[in-house]
Tab-separated table of C-alpha atoms and ligand atoms in Angstrom:
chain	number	residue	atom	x	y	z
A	1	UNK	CA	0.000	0.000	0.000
A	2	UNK	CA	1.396	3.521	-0.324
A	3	UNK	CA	1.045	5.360	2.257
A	4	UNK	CA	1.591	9.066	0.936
A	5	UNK	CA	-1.301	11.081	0.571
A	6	UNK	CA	-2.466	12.325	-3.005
A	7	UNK	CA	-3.866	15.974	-3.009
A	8	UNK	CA	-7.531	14.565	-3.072
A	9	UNK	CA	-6.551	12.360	0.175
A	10	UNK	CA	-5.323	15.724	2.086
A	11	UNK	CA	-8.286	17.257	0.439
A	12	UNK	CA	-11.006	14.820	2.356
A	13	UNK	CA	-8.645	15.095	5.617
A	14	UNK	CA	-9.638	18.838	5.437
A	15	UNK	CA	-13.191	18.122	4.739
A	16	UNK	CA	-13.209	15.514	7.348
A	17	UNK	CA	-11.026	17.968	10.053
A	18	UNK	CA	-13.165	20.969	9.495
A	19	UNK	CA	-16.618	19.352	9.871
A	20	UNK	CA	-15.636	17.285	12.389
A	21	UNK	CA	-13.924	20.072	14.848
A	22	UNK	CA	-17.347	22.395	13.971
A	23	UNK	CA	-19.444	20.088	15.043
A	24	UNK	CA	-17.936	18.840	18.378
A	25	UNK	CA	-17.581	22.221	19.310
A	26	UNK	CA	-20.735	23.551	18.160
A	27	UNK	CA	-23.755	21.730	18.270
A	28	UNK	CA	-22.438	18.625	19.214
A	29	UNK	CA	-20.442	19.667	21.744
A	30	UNK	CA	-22.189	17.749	24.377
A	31	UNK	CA	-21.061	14.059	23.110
A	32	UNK	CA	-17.185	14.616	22.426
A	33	UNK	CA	-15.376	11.905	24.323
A	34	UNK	CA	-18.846	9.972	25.373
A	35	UNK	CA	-20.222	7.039	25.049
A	36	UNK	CA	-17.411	4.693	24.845
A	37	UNK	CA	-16.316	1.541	26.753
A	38	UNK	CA	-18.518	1.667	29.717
A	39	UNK	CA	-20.104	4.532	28.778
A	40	UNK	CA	-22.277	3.318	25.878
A	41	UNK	CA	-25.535	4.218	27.494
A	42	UNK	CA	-24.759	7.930	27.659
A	43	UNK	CA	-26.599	10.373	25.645
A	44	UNK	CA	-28.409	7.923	23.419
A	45	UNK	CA	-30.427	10.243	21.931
A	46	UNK	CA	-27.996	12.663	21.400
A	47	UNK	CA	-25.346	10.220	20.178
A	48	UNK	CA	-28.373	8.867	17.697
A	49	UNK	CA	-28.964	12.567	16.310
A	50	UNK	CA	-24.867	12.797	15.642
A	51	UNK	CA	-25.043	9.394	13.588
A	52	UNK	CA	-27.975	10.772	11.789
A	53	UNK	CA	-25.442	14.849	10.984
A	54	UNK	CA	-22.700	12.308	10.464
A	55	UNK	CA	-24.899	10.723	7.457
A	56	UNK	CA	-26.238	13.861	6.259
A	57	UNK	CA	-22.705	14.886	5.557
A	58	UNK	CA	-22.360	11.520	4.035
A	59	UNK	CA	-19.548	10.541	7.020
A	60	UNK	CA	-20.749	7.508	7.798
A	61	UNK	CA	-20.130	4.278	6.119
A	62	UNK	CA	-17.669	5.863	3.273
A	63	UNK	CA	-16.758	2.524	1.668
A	64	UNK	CA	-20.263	2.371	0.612
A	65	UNK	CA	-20.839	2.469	-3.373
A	66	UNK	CA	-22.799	6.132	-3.557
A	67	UNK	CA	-25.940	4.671	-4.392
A	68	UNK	CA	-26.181	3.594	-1.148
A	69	UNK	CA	-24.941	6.485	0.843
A	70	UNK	CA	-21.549	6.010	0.532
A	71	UNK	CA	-18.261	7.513	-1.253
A	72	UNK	CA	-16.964	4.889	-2.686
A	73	UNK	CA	-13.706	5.980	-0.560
A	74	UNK	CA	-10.263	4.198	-0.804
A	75	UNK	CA	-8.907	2.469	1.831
A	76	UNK	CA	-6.574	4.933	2.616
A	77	UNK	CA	-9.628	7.569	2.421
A	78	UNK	CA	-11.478	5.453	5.387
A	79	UNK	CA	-8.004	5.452	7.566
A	80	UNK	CA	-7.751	9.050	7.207
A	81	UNK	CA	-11.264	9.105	8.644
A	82	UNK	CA	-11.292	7.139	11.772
A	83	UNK	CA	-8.087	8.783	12.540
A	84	UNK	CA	-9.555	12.219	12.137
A	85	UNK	CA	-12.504	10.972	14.031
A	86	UNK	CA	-10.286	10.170	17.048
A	87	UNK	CA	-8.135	12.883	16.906
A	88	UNK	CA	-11.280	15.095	17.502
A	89	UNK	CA	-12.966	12.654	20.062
A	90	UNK	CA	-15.796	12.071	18.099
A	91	UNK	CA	-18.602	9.769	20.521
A	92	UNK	CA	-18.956	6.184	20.447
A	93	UNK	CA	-20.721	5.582	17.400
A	94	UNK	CA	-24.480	3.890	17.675
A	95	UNK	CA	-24.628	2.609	14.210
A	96	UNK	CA	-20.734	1.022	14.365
A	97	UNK	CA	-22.263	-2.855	14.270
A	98	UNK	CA	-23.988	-1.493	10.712
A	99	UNK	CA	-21.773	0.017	9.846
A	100	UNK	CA	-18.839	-1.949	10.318
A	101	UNK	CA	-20.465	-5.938	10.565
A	102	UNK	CA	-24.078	-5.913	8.233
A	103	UNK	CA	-23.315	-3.574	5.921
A	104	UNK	CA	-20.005	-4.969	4.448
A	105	UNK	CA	-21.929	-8.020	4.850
A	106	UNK	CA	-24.711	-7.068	2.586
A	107	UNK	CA	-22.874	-5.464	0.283
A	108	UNK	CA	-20.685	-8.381	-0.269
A	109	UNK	CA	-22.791	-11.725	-0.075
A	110	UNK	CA	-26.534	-9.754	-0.171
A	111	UNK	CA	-29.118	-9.485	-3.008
A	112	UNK	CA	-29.744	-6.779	-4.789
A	113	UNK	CA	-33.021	-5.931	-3.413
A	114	UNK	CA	-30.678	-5.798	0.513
A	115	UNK	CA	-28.396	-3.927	-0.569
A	116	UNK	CA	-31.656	-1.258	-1.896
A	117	UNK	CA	-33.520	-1.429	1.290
A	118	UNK	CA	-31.021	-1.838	3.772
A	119	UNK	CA	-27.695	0.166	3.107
A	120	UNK	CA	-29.037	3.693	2.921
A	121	UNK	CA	-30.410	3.155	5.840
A	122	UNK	CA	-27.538	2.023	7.780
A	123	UNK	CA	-25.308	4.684	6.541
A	124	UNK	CA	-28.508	7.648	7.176
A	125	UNK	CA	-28.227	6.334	10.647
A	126	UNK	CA	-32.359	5.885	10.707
A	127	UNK	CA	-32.088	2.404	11.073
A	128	UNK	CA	-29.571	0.787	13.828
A	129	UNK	CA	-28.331	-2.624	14.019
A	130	UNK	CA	-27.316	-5.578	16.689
A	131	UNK	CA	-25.363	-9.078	15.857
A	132	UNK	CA	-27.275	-12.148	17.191
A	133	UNK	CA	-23.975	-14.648	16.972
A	134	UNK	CA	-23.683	-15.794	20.839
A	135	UNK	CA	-25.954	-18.429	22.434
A	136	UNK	CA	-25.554	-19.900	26.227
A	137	UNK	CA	-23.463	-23.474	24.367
A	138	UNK	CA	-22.335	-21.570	21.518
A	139	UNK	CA	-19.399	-18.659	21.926
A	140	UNK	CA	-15.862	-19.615	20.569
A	141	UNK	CA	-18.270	-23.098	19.463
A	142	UNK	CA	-20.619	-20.662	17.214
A	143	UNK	CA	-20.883	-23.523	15.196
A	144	UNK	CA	-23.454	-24.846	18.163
A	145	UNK	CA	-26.592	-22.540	17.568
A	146	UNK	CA	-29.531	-23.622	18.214
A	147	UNK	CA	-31.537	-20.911	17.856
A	148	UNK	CA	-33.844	-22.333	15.247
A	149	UNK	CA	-35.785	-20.620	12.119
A	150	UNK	CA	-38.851	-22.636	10.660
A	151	UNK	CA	-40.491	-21.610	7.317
A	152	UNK	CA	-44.173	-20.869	7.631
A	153	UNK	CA	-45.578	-19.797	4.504
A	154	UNK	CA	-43.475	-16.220	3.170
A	155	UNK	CA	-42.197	-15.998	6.647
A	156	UNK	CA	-39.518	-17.327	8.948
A	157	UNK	CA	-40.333	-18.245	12.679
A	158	UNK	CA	-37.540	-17.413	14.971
A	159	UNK	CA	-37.462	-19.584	18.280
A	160	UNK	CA	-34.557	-19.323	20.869
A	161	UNK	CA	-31.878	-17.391	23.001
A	162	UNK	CA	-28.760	-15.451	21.848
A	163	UNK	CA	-26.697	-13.362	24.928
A	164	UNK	CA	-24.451	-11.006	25.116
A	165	UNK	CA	-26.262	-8.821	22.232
A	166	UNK	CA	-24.294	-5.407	22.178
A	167	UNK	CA	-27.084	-2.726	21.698
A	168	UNK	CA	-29.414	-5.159	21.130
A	169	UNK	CA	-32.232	-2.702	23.478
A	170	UNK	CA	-31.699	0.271	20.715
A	171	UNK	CA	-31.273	-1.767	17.468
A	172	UNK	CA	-34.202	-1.562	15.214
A	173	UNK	CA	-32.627	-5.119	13.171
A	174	UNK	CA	-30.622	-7.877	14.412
A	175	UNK	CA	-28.959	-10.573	12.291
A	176	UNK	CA	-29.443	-14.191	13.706
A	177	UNK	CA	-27.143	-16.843	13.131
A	178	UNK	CA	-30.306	-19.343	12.845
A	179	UNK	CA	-30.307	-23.316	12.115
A	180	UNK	CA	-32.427	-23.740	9.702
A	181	UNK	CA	-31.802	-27.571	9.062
A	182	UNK	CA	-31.503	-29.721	11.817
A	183	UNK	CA	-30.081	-33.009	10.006
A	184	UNK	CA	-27.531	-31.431	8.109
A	185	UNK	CA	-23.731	-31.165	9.940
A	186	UNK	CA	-23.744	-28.723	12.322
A	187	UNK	CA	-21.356	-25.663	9.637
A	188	UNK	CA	-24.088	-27.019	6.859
A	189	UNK	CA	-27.681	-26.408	8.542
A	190	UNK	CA	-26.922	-22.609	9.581
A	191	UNK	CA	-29.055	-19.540	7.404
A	192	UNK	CA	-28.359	-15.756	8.337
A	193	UNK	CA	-31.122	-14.182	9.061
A	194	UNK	CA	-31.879	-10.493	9.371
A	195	UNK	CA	-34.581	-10.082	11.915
A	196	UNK	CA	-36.562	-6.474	12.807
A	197	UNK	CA	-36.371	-5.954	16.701
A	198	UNK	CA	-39.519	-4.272	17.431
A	199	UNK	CA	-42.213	-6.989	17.485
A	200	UNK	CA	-44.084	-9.207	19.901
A	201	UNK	CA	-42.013	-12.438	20.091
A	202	UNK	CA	-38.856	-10.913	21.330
A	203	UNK	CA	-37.921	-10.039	24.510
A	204	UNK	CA	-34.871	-8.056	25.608
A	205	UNK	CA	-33.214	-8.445	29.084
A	206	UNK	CA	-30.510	-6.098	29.876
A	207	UNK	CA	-27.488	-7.436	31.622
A	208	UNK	CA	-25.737	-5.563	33.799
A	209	UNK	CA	-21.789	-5.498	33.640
A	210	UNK	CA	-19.054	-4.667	35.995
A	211	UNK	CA	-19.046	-1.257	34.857
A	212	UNK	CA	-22.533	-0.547	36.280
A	213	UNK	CA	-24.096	-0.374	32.651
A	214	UNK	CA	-25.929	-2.721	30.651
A	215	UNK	CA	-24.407	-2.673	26.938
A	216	UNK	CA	-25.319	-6.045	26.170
A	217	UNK	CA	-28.774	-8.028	27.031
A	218	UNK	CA	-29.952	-11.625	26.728
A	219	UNK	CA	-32.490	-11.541	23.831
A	220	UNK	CA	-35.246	-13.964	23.744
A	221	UNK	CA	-36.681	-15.131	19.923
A	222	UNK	CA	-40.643	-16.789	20.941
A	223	UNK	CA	-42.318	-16.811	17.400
A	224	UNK	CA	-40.273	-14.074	16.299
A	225	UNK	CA	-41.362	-13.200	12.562
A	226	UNK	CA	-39.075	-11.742	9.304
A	227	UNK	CA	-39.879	-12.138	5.904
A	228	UNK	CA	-38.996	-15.257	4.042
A	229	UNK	CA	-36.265	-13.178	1.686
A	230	UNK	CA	-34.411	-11.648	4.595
A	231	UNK	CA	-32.000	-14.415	4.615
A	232	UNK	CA	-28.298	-13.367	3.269
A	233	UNK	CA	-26.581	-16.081	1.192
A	234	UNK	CA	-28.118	-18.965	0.180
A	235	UNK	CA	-30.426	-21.090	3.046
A	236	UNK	CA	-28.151	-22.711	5.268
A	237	UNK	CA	-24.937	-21.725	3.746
A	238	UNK	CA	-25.078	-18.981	6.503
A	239	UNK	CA	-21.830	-20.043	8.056
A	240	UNK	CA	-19.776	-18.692	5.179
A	241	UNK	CA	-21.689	-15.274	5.267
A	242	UNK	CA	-21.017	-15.424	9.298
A	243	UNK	CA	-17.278	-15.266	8.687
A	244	UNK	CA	-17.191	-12.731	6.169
A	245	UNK	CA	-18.684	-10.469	8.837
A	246	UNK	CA	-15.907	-11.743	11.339
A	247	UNK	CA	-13.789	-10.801	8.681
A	248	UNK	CA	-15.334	-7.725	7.827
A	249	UNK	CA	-14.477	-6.682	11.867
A	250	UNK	CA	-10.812	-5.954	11.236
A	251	UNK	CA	-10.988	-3.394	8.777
A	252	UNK	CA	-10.099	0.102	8.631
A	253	UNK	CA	-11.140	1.053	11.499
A	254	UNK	CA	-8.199	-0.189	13.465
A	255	UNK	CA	-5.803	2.898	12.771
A	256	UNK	CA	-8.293	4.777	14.248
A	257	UNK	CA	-8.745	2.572	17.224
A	258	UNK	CA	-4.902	3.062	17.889
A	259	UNK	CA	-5.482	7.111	18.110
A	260	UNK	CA	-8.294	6.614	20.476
A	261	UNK	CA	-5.435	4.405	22.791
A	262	UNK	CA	-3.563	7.107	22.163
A	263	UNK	CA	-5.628	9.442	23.703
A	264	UNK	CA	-6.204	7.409	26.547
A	265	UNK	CA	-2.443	7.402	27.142
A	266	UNK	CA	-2.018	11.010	27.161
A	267	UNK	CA	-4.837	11.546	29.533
A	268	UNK	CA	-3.136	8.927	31.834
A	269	UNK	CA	0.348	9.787	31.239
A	270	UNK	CA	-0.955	13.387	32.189
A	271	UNK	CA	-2.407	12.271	35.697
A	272	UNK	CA	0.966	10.776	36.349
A	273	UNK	CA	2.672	13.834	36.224
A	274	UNK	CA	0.106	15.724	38.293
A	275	UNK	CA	-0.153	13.300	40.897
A	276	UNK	CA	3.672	12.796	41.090
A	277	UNK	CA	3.511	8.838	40.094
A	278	UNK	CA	5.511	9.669	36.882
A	279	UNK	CA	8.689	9.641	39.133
A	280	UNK	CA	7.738	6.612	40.094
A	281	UNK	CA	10.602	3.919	38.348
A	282	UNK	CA	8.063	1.103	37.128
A	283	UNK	CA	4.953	3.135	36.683
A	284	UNK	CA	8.009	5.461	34.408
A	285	UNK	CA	8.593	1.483	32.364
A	286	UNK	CA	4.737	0.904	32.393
A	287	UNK	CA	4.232	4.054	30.234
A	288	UNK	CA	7.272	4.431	28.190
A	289	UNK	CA	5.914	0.307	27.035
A	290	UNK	CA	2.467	1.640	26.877
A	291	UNK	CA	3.900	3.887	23.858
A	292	UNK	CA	5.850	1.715	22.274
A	293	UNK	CA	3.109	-0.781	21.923
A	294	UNK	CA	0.903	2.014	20.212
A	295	UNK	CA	3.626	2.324	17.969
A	296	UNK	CA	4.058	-1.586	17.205
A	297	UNK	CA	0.013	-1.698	16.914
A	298	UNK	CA	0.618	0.996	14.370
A	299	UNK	CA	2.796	-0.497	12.091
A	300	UNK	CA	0.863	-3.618	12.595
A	301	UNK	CA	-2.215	-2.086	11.291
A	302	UNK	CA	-0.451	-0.372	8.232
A	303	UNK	CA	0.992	-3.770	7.385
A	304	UNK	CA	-2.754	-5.736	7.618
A	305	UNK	CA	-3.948	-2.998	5.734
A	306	UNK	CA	-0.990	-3.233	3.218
A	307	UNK	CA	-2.270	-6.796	2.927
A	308	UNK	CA	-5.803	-5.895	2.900
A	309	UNK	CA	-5.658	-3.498	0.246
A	310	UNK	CA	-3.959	-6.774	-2.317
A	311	UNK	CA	-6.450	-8.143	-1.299
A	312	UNK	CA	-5.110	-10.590	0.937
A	313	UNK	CA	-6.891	-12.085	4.543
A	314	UNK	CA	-3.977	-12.983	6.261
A	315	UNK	CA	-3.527	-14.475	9.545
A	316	UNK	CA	-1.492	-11.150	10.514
A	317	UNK	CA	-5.281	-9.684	11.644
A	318	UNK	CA	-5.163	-12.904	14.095
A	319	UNK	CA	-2.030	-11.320	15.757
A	320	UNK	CA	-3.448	-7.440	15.434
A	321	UNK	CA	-6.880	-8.834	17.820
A	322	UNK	CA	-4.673	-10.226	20.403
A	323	UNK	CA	-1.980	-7.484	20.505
A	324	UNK	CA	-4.694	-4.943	20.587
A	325	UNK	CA	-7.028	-6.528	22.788
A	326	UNK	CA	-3.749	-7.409	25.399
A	327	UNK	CA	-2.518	-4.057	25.244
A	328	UNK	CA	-5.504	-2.296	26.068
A	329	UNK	CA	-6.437	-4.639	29.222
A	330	UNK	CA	-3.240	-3.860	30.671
A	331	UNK	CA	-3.306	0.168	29.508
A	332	UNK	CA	-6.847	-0.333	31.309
A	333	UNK	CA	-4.515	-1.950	34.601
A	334	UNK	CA	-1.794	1.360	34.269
A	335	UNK	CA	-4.721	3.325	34.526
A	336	UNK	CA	-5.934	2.602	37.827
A	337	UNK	CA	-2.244	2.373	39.277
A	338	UNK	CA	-1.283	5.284	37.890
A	339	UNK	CA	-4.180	6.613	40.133
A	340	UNK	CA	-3.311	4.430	43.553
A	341	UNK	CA	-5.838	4.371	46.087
A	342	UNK	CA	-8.123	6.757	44.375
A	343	UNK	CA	-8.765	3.946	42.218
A	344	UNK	CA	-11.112	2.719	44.767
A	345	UNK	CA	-13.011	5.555	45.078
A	346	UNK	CA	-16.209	6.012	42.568
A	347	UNK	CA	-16.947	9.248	41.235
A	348	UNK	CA	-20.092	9.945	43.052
A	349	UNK	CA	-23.089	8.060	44.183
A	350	UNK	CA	-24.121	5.511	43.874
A	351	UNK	CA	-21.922	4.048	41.307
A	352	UNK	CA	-19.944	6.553	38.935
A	353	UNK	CA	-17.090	5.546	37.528
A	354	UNK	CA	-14.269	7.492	36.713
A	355	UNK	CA	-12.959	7.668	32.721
A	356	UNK	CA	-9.720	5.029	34.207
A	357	UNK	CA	-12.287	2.947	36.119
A	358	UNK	CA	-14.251	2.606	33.495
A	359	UNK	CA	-11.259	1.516	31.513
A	360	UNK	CA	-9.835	-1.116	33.575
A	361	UNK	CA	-13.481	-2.378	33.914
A	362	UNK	CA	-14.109	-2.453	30.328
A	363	UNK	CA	-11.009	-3.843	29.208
A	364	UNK	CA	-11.015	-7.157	30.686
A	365	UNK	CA	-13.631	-7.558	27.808
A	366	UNK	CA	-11.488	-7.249	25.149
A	367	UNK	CA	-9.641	-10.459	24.927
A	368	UNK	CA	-12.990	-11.975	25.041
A	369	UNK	CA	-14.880	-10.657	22.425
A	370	UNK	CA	-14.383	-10.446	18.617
A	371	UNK	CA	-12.842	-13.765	19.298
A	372	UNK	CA	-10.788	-14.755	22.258
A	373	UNK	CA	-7.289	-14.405	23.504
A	374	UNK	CA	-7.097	-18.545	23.381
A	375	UNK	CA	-9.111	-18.729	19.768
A	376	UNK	CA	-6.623	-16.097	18.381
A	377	UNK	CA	-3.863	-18.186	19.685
A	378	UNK	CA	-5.217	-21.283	18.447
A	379	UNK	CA	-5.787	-19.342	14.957
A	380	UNK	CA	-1.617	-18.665	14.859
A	381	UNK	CA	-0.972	-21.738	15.911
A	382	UNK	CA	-2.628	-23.758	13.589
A	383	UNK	CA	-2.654	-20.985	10.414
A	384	UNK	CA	0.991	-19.628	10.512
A	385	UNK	CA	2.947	-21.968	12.336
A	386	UNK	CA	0.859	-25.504	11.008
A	387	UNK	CA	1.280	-27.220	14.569
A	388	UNK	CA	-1.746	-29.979	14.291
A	389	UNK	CA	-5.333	-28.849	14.400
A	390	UNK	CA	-6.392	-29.090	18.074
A	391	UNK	CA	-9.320	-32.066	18.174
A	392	UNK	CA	-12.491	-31.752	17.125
A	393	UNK	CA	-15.517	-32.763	19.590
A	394	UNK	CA	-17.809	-32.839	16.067
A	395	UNK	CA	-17.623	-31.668	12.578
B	1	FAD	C1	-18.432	-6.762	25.737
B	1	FAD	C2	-18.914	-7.903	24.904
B	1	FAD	C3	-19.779	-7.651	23.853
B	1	FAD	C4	-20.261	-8.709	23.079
B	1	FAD	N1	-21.148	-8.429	22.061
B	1	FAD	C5	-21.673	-9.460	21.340
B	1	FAD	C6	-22.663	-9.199	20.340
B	1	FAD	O1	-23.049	-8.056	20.101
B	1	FAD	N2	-23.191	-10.244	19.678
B	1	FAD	C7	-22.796	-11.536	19.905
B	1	FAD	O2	-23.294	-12.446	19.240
B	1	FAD	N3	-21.862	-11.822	20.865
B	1	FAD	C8	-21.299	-10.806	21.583
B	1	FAD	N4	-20.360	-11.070	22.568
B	1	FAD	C9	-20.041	-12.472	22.876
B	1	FAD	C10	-18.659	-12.904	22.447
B	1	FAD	O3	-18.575	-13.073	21.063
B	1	FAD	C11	-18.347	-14.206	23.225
B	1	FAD	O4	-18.250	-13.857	24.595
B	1	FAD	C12	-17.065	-14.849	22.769
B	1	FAD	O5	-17.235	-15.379	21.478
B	1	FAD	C13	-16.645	-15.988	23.737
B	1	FAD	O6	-17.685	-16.884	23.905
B	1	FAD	P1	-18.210	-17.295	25.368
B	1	FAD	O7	-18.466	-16.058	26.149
B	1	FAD	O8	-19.347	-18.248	25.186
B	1	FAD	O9	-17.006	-18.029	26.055
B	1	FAD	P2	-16.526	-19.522	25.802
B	1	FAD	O10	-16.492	-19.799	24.341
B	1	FAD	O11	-17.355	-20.424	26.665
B	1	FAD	O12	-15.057	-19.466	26.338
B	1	FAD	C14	-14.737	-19.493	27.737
B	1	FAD	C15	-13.209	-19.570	27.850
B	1	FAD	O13	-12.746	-20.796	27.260
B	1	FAD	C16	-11.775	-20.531	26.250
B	1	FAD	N5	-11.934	-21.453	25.121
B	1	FAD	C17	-13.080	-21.774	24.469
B	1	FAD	N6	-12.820	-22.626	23.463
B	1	FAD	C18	-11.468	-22.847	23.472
B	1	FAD	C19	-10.605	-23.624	22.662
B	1	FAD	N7	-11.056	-24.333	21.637
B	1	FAD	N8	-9.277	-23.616	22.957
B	1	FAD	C20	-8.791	-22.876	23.995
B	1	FAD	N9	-9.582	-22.121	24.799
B	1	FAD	C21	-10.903	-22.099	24.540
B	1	FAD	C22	-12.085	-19.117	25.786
B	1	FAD	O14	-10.971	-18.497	25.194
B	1	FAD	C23	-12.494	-18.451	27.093
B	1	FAD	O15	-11.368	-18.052	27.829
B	1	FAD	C24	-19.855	-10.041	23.350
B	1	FAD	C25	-18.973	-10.287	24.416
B	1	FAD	C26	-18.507	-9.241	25.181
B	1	FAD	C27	-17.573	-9.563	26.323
């Protein structure tokens, strides 16, 4: 990939800078910084009326084809984006799992008549979305679902339980990882199907995390209906079009997510100094590594996007997850030392956490999902170094 920017590249960095900086310090003022791990469930509203000015200025979703509220934007293009978008704090995003999971998705393995009703939607920001992977038996096993969907005339019938369902209590669309034929081998009997949220037949439970918050919920699929053509991919060759949208989750975003770690470093490395632990010998190591792994994840970004932009999935995005996700768990462990005892003390009543309480909390999350620490591990070992295939319990 070449990394120097063409004079249309520096041209959208302007557009992108200017709009941006108005916006968070005008109107949108209120939601820099917010809504981010641990603090998803501030400002909704707000945070939903930003998505929608983002996609008015056609922001959102930029490697969309135009026709469906994209800019067709280069790689390089999107990069330049999230790392504007950090650089100004722009809010947690409430249409990211469109976004950055379905809408790839649909544009890549959807029909025609998807892509029409469901991409300029996602990138308008009127319509939000949640991924129904995770069951009780089926999380690093997602071959296991047994959520089930049964034809009944020009409908499916959606009957079961997924967990864990970031977002799942705002999204107006979810897309199930259903089986749809019970006989077939478990990777062979799976259809993805794209559900709407707001009916009778579905119940959402939030669950409450360590942070205080409920981002995720258990969601419960009695009867649930969607039309018989919302199915992406063929029936029950779902499994393919389920890792696509794995793959899909390591995109272009992940220069971006290495500016908003950098941010959280400065704010950190800037309580150190005013609380006098920067003289501190170790907590002096912790942050010096703390940079130097931003600047590894960097350059390990640039290269999977090197690779990306050939065209090539390589198992380098298996080692970007698990540096990444490791990093940050341990930034999130800096964090509270760098504060000491203060650590322990909540912001107010009854339970408000402070921005490096929220991050330790948070953090232990990342080497869970996405894939875990163990899966990633597993993925190296078997993909790049070609030990043996750990055993299978079924196929
Ligand atoms: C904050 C957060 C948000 C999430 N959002 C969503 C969402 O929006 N939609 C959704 O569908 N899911 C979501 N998930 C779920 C997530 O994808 C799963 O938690 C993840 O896939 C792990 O599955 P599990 O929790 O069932 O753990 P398990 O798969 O039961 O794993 C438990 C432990 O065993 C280890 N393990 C499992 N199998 C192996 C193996 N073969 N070899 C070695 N070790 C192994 C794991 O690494 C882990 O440490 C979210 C999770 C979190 C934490």
């Amino acid at each position: 990939m070449d990394l120097r920017y063409a004079p249309e590249d520096e041209a959208f960095r302007a557009e992108a800078r200017e709009w941006l900086t108005d916006q968070l310090t005008g109107d949108f003022a209120g939601v820099r910084g917010r809504g981010g791990p641990g603090d998803e469930h501030a400002l909704f509203d707000e945070r939903l009326a930003w998505e929608r000015a983002l996609g008015s200025a056609r922001l959102t979703c930029l490697s969309f084809p135009e026709q469906y509220g994209g800019r067709d934007a280069s790689l390089l293009q999107q990069v330049i984006f999230y790392e504007e978008y950090a650089r100004a704090g722009g809010p947690g995003r409430v249409g990211i799992i469109g976004e950055g999971l379905i809408g790839p998705t649909i544009l890549h393995f959807g029909s025609d008549e998807q892509k029409r009703r469901f991409l300029p939607r996602i990138a308008s920001g009127e319509e939000i979305w949640c991924q129904g992977y995770s069951e009780p038996n089926a999380g690093s096993d997602l071959a296991n679902v047994q959520t089930r969907a049964e034809r009944d005339g020009d409908e499916w019938v959606i009957t079961g339980q997924k967990i864990w369902t970031s977002l799942a209590h705002w999204a107006d669309w979810c897309f199930v990882l259903c089986r749809t034929d019970r006989d077939a081998p478990r990777h062979r009997g799976i259809s993805y199907v794209l559900v709407p949220m707001r009916q009778a037949g579905i119940d959402i439970r939030p669950i409450v995390q360590i942070t205080g918050t409920s981002e995720f919920n258990e969601v419960f699929f009695d009867g649930a209906r969607t039309a018989a053509d919302n199915v992406v991919g063929d029936v029950n060759a779902g499994w393919k079009v389920a890792m696509g949208t794995l793959a899909f989750e390591r995109g272009a975003s992940t220069l971006g997510q290495q500016l908003a770690f950098e941010n959280e470093l400065t704010e950190i490395t800037e309580t150190a100094k005013k609380n006098g632990r920067s003289s501190d010998p170790v907590t002096r190591q912790r942050l010096a590594d703390a940079w130097i792994g931003l600047r590894i994840m960097r350059y390990n970004a640039l290269r999977s996007l090197s690779s990306m932009a050939r065209g090539e999935l390589t198992p380098q995005t298996a080692i970007h997850k698990l540096y990444w996700a490791t990093f940050h768990r341990q930034l999130g462990e800096v964090a509270v030392d760098v504060l000491g005892p203060d650590a322990a003390l909540a912001a107010a009543q009854p339970y408000e956490l402070t921005a490096a309480q929220r991050l330790f909390l948070y953090t232990r999350a990342d080497t869970i999902y996405g894939g875990a620490n163990e899966i990633q591990r597993n993925i190296i070992g078997e993909r790049v170094l070609g030990l043996a295939p750990e055993p299978k319990v079924s196929s």
